[in-house]
CSV table of C-alpha atoms in Angstrom, one decimal:
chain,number,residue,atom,x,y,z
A,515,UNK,CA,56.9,-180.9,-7.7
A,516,UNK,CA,58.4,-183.8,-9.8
A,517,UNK,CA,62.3,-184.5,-8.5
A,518,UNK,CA,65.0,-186.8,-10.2
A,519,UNK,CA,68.3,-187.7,-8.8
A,520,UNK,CA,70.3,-190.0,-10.3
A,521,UNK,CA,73.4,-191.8,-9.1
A,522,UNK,CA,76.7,-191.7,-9.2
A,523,UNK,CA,77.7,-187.9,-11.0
A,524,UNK,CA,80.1,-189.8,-12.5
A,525,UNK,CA,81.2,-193.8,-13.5
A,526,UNK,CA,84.7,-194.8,-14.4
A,527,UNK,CA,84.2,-198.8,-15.9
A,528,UNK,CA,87.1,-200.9,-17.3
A,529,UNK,CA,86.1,-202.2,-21.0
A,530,UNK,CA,83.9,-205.4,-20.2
A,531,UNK,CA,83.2,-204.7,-16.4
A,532,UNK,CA,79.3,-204.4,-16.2
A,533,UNK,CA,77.9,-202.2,-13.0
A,534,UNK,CA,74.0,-200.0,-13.2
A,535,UNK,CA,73.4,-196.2,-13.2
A,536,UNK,CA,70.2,-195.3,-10.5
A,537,UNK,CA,67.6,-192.9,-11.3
A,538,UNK,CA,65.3,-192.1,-8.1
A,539,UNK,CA,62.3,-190.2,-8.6
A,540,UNK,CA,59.3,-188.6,-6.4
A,541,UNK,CA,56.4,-187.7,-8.9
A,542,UNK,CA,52.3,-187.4,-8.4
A,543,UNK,CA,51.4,-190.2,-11.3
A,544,UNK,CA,53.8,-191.6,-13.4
A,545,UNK,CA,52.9,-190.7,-17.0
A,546,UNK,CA,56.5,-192.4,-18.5
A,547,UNK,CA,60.2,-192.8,-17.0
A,548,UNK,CA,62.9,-191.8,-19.9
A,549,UNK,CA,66.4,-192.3,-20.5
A,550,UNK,CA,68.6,-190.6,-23.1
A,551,UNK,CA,71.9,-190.7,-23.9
A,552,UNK,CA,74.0,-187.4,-24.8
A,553,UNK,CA,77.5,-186.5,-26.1
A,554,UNK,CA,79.4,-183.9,-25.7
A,555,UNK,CA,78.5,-181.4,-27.6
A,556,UNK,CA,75.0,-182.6,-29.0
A,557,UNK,CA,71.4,-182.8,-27.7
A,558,UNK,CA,70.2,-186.0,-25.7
A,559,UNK,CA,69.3,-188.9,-27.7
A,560,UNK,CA,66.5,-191.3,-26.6
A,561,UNK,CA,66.9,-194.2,-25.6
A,562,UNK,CA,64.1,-196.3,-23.2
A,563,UNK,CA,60.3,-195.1,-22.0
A,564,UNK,CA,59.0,-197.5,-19.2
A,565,UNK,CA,55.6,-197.3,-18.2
A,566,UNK,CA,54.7,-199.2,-15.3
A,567,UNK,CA,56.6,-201.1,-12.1
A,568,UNK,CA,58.1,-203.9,-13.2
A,569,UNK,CA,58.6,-202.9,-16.7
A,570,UNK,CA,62.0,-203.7,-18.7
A,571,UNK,CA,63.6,-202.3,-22.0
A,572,UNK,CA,67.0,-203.6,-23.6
A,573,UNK,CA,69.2,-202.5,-26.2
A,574,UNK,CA,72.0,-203.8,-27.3
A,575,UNK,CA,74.5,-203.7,-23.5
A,576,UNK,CA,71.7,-201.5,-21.8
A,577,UNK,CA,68.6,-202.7,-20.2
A,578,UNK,CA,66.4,-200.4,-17.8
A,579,UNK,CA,64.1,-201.5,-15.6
A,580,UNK,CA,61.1,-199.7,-13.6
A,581,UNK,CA,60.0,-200.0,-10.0
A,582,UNK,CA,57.7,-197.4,-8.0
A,583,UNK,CA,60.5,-195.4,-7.1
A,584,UNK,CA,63.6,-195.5,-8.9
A,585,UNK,CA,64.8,-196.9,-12.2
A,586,UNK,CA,68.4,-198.8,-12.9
A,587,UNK,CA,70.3,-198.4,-16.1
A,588,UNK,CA,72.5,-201.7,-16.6
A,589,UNK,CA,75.3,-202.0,-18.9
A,590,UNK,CA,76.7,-205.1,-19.9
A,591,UNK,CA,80.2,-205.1,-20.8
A,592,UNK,CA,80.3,-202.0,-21.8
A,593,UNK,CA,82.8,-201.0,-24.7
A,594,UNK,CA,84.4,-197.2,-24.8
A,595,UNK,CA,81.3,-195.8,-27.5
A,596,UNK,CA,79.1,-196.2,-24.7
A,597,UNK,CA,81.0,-193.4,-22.8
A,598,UNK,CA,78.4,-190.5,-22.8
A,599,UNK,CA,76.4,-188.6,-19.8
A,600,UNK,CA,73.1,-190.6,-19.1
A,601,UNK,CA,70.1,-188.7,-18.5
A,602,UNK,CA,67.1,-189.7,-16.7
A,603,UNK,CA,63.7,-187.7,-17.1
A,604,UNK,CA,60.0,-188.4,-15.9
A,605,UNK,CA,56.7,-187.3,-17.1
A,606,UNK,CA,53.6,-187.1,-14.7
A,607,UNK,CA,50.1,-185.8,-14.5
A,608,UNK,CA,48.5,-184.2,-17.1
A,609,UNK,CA,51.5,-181.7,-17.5
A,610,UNK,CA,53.2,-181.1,-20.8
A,611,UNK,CA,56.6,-181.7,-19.4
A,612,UNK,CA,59.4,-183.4,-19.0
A,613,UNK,CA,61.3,-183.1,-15.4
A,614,UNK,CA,65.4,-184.7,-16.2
A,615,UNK,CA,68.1,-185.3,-13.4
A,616,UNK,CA,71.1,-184.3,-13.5
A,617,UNK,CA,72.7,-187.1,-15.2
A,618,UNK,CA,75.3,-189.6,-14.3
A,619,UNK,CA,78.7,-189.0,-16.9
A,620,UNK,CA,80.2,-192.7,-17.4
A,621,UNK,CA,83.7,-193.5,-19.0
A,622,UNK,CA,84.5,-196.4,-20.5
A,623,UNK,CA,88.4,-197.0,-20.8
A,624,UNK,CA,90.1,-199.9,-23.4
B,280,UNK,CA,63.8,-187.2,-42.1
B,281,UNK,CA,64.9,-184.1,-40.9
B,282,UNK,CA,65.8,-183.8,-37.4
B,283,UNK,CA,65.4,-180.6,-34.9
B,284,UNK,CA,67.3,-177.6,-36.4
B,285,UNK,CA,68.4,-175.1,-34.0
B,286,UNK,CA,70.1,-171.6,-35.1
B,287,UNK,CA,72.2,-169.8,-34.2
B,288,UNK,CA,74.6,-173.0,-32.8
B,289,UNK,CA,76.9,-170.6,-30.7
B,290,UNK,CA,76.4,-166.8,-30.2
B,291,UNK,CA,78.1,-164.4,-27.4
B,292,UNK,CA,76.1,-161.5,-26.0
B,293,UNK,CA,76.8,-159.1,-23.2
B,294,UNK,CA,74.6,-157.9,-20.5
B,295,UNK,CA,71.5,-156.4,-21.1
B,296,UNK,CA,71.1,-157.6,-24.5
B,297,UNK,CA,68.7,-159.8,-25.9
B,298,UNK,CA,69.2,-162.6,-27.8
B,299,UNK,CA,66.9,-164.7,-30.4
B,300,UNK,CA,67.2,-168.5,-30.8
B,301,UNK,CA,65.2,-170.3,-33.7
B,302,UNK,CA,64.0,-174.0,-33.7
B,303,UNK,CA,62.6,-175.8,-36.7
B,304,UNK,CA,60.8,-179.1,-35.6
B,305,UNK,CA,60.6,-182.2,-37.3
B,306,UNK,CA,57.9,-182.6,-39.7
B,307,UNK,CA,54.8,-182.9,-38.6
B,308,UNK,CA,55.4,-182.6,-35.1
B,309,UNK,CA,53.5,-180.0,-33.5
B,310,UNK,CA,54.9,-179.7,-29.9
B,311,UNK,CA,58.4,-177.7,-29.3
B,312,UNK,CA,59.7,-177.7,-25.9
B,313,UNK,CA,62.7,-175.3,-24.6
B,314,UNK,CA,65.3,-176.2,-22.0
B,315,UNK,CA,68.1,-174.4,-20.8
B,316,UNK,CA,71.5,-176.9,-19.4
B,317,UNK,CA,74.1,-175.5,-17.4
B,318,UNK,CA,76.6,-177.9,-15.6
B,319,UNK,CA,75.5,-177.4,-12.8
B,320,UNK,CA,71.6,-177.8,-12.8
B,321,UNK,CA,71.0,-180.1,-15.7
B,322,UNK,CA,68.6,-179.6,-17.6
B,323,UNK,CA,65.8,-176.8,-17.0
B,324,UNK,CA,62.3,-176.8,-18.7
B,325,UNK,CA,61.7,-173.4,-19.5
B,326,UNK,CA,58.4,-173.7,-21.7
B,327,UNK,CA,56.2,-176.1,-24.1
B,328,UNK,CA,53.9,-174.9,-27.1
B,329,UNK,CA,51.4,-177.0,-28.9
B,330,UNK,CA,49.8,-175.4,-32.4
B,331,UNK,CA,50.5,-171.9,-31.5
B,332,UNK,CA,49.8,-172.0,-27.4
B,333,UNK,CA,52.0,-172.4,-24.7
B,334,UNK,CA,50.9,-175.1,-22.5
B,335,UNK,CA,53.4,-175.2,-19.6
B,336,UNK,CA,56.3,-173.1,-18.4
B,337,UNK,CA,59.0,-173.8,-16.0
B,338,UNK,CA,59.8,-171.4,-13.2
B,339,UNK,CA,61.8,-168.5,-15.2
B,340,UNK,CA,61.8,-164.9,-15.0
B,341,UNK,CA,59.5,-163.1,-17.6
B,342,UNK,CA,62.7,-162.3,-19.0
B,343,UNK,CA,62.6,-165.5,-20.9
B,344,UNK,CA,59.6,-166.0,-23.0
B,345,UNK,CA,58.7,-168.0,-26.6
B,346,UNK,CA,55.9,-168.4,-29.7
B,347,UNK,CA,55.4,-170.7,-31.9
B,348,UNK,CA,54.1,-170.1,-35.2
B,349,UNK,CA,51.7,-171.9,-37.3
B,350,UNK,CA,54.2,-174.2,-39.1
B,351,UNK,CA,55.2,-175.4,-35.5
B,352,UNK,CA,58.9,-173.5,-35.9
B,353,UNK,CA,59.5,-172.0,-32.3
B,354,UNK,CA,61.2,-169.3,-30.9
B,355,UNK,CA,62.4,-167.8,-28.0
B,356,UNK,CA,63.9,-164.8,-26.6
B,357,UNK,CA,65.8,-163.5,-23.4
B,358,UNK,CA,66.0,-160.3,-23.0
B,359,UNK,CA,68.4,-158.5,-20.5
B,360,UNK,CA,70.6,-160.7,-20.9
B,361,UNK,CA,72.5,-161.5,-17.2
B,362,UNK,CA,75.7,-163.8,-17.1
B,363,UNK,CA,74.3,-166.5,-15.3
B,364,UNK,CA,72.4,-166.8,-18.6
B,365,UNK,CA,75.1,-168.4,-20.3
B,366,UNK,CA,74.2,-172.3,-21.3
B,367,UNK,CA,73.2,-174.3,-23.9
B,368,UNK,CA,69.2,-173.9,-25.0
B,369,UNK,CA,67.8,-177.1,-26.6
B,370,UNK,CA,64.4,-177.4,-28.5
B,371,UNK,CA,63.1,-180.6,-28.7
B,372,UNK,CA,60.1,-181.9,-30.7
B,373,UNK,CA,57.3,-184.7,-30.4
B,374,UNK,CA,54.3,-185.4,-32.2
B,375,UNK,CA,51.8,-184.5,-29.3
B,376,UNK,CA,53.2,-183.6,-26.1
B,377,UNK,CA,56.4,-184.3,-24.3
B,378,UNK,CA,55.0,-186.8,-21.8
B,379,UNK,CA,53.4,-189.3,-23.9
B,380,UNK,CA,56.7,-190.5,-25.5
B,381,UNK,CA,60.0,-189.9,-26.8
B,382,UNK,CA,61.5,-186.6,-27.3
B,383,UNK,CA,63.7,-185.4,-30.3
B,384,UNK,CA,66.5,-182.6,-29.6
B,385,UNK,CA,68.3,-180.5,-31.5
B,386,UNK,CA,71.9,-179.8,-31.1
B,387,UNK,CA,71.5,-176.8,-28.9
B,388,UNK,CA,72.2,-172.8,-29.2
B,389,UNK,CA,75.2,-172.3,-27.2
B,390,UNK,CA,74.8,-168.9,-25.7
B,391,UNK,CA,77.8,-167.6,-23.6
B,392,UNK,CA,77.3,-163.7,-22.5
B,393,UNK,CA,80.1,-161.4,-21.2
């Protein structure tokens, strides 16, 4: 069965002081690796698919990157909109699915 | 565009009820996929349909169970309803299938039972 654990529960950053969110994952062929963003009070909003090890996305202060068994979220001096819950999800196999961790809540303070 | 419509957006219930949620997808996508989020477990796939046919479910008591109709809108429906029930239900739509890309949620049905 597909597991995601992603680390910490919870990030505290100063405005401007960078740091990465971990996503570490145990799946039977990688289909896709996602990351969404949600806040409070609304449904996650997509953000990144990687495919393959190796494999980098950016936008705007986040960039994720892909390696055979975990995933990093970076954010570059991040301002207080990018407080949210980050969710991490992975796809494998031929199975219509979508298996997400648990998340990891960051806060951003001015 | 549209996005994912969910109704109702909050509803109480109390035990041994049953209890209706509604999803309309974006247009043109034809797969709907149902989870249920609680604090403490995240997010919990409960089932996916695909042009009428439910291709996967999650590991849920037959208590919980879904359609989807022929203009991809999706339903599903607990009944007896139990307290540990209480979350937030979120549809989410994609053109084929949830693990070939990017999927789009809806705001969520908040459903608290007492």
């Amino acid at each position: 069965e597909d597991q995601v654990t992603q680390s910490p529960e919870a990030l505290r950053l100063q405005e401007g002081e960078s740091s990465s969110l971990n996503c570490s994952y145990t799946v039977s062929g990688l289909r896709g690796l996602f990351w969404y963003r949600q806040d409070p009070g609304k449904g996650p909003e997509f953000l990144f698919t990687l495919y393959s090890a190796g494999e980098e996305k950016e936008k705007e202060r986040l960039k994720a990157t892909l390696t055979k068994k975990e995933s990093f979220l970076h954010i570059t001096a991040p301002k207080p909109e990018d407080s949210a819950t980050y969710l991490c999800a992975v796809a494998s196999g031929g199975y219509q699915k979508v298996t997400f961790g648990t998340g990891t809540k960051l806060q951003v303070i001015p | 565009k549209a996005g994912v419509t969910q109704t109702p957006r909050y509803l109480i219930k109390t035990r041994g009820q049953q209890v209706t949620l509604s999803c309309s997808p974006i247009s043109g996508h034809r797969s709907v996929s149902w989870y249920q989020q609680t604090p403490g477990q995240g997010l919990q796939f409960l089932f996916e349909y695909f042009s009428e046919t439910q291709r996967n479910k999650g590991n849920f008591p037959g208590r919980f169970s879904g359609r989807q109709f022929s203009n991809s809108r999706s339903e599903m429906n607990v009944s007896t309803l139990e307290l540990g029930d209480s979350a937030l239900y979120l549809c989410a739509s994609s053109p084929t299938g949830p693990n070939t890309g990017e999927l789009f949620f809806g705001e969520g049905s908040r459903l608290t039972v007492l």
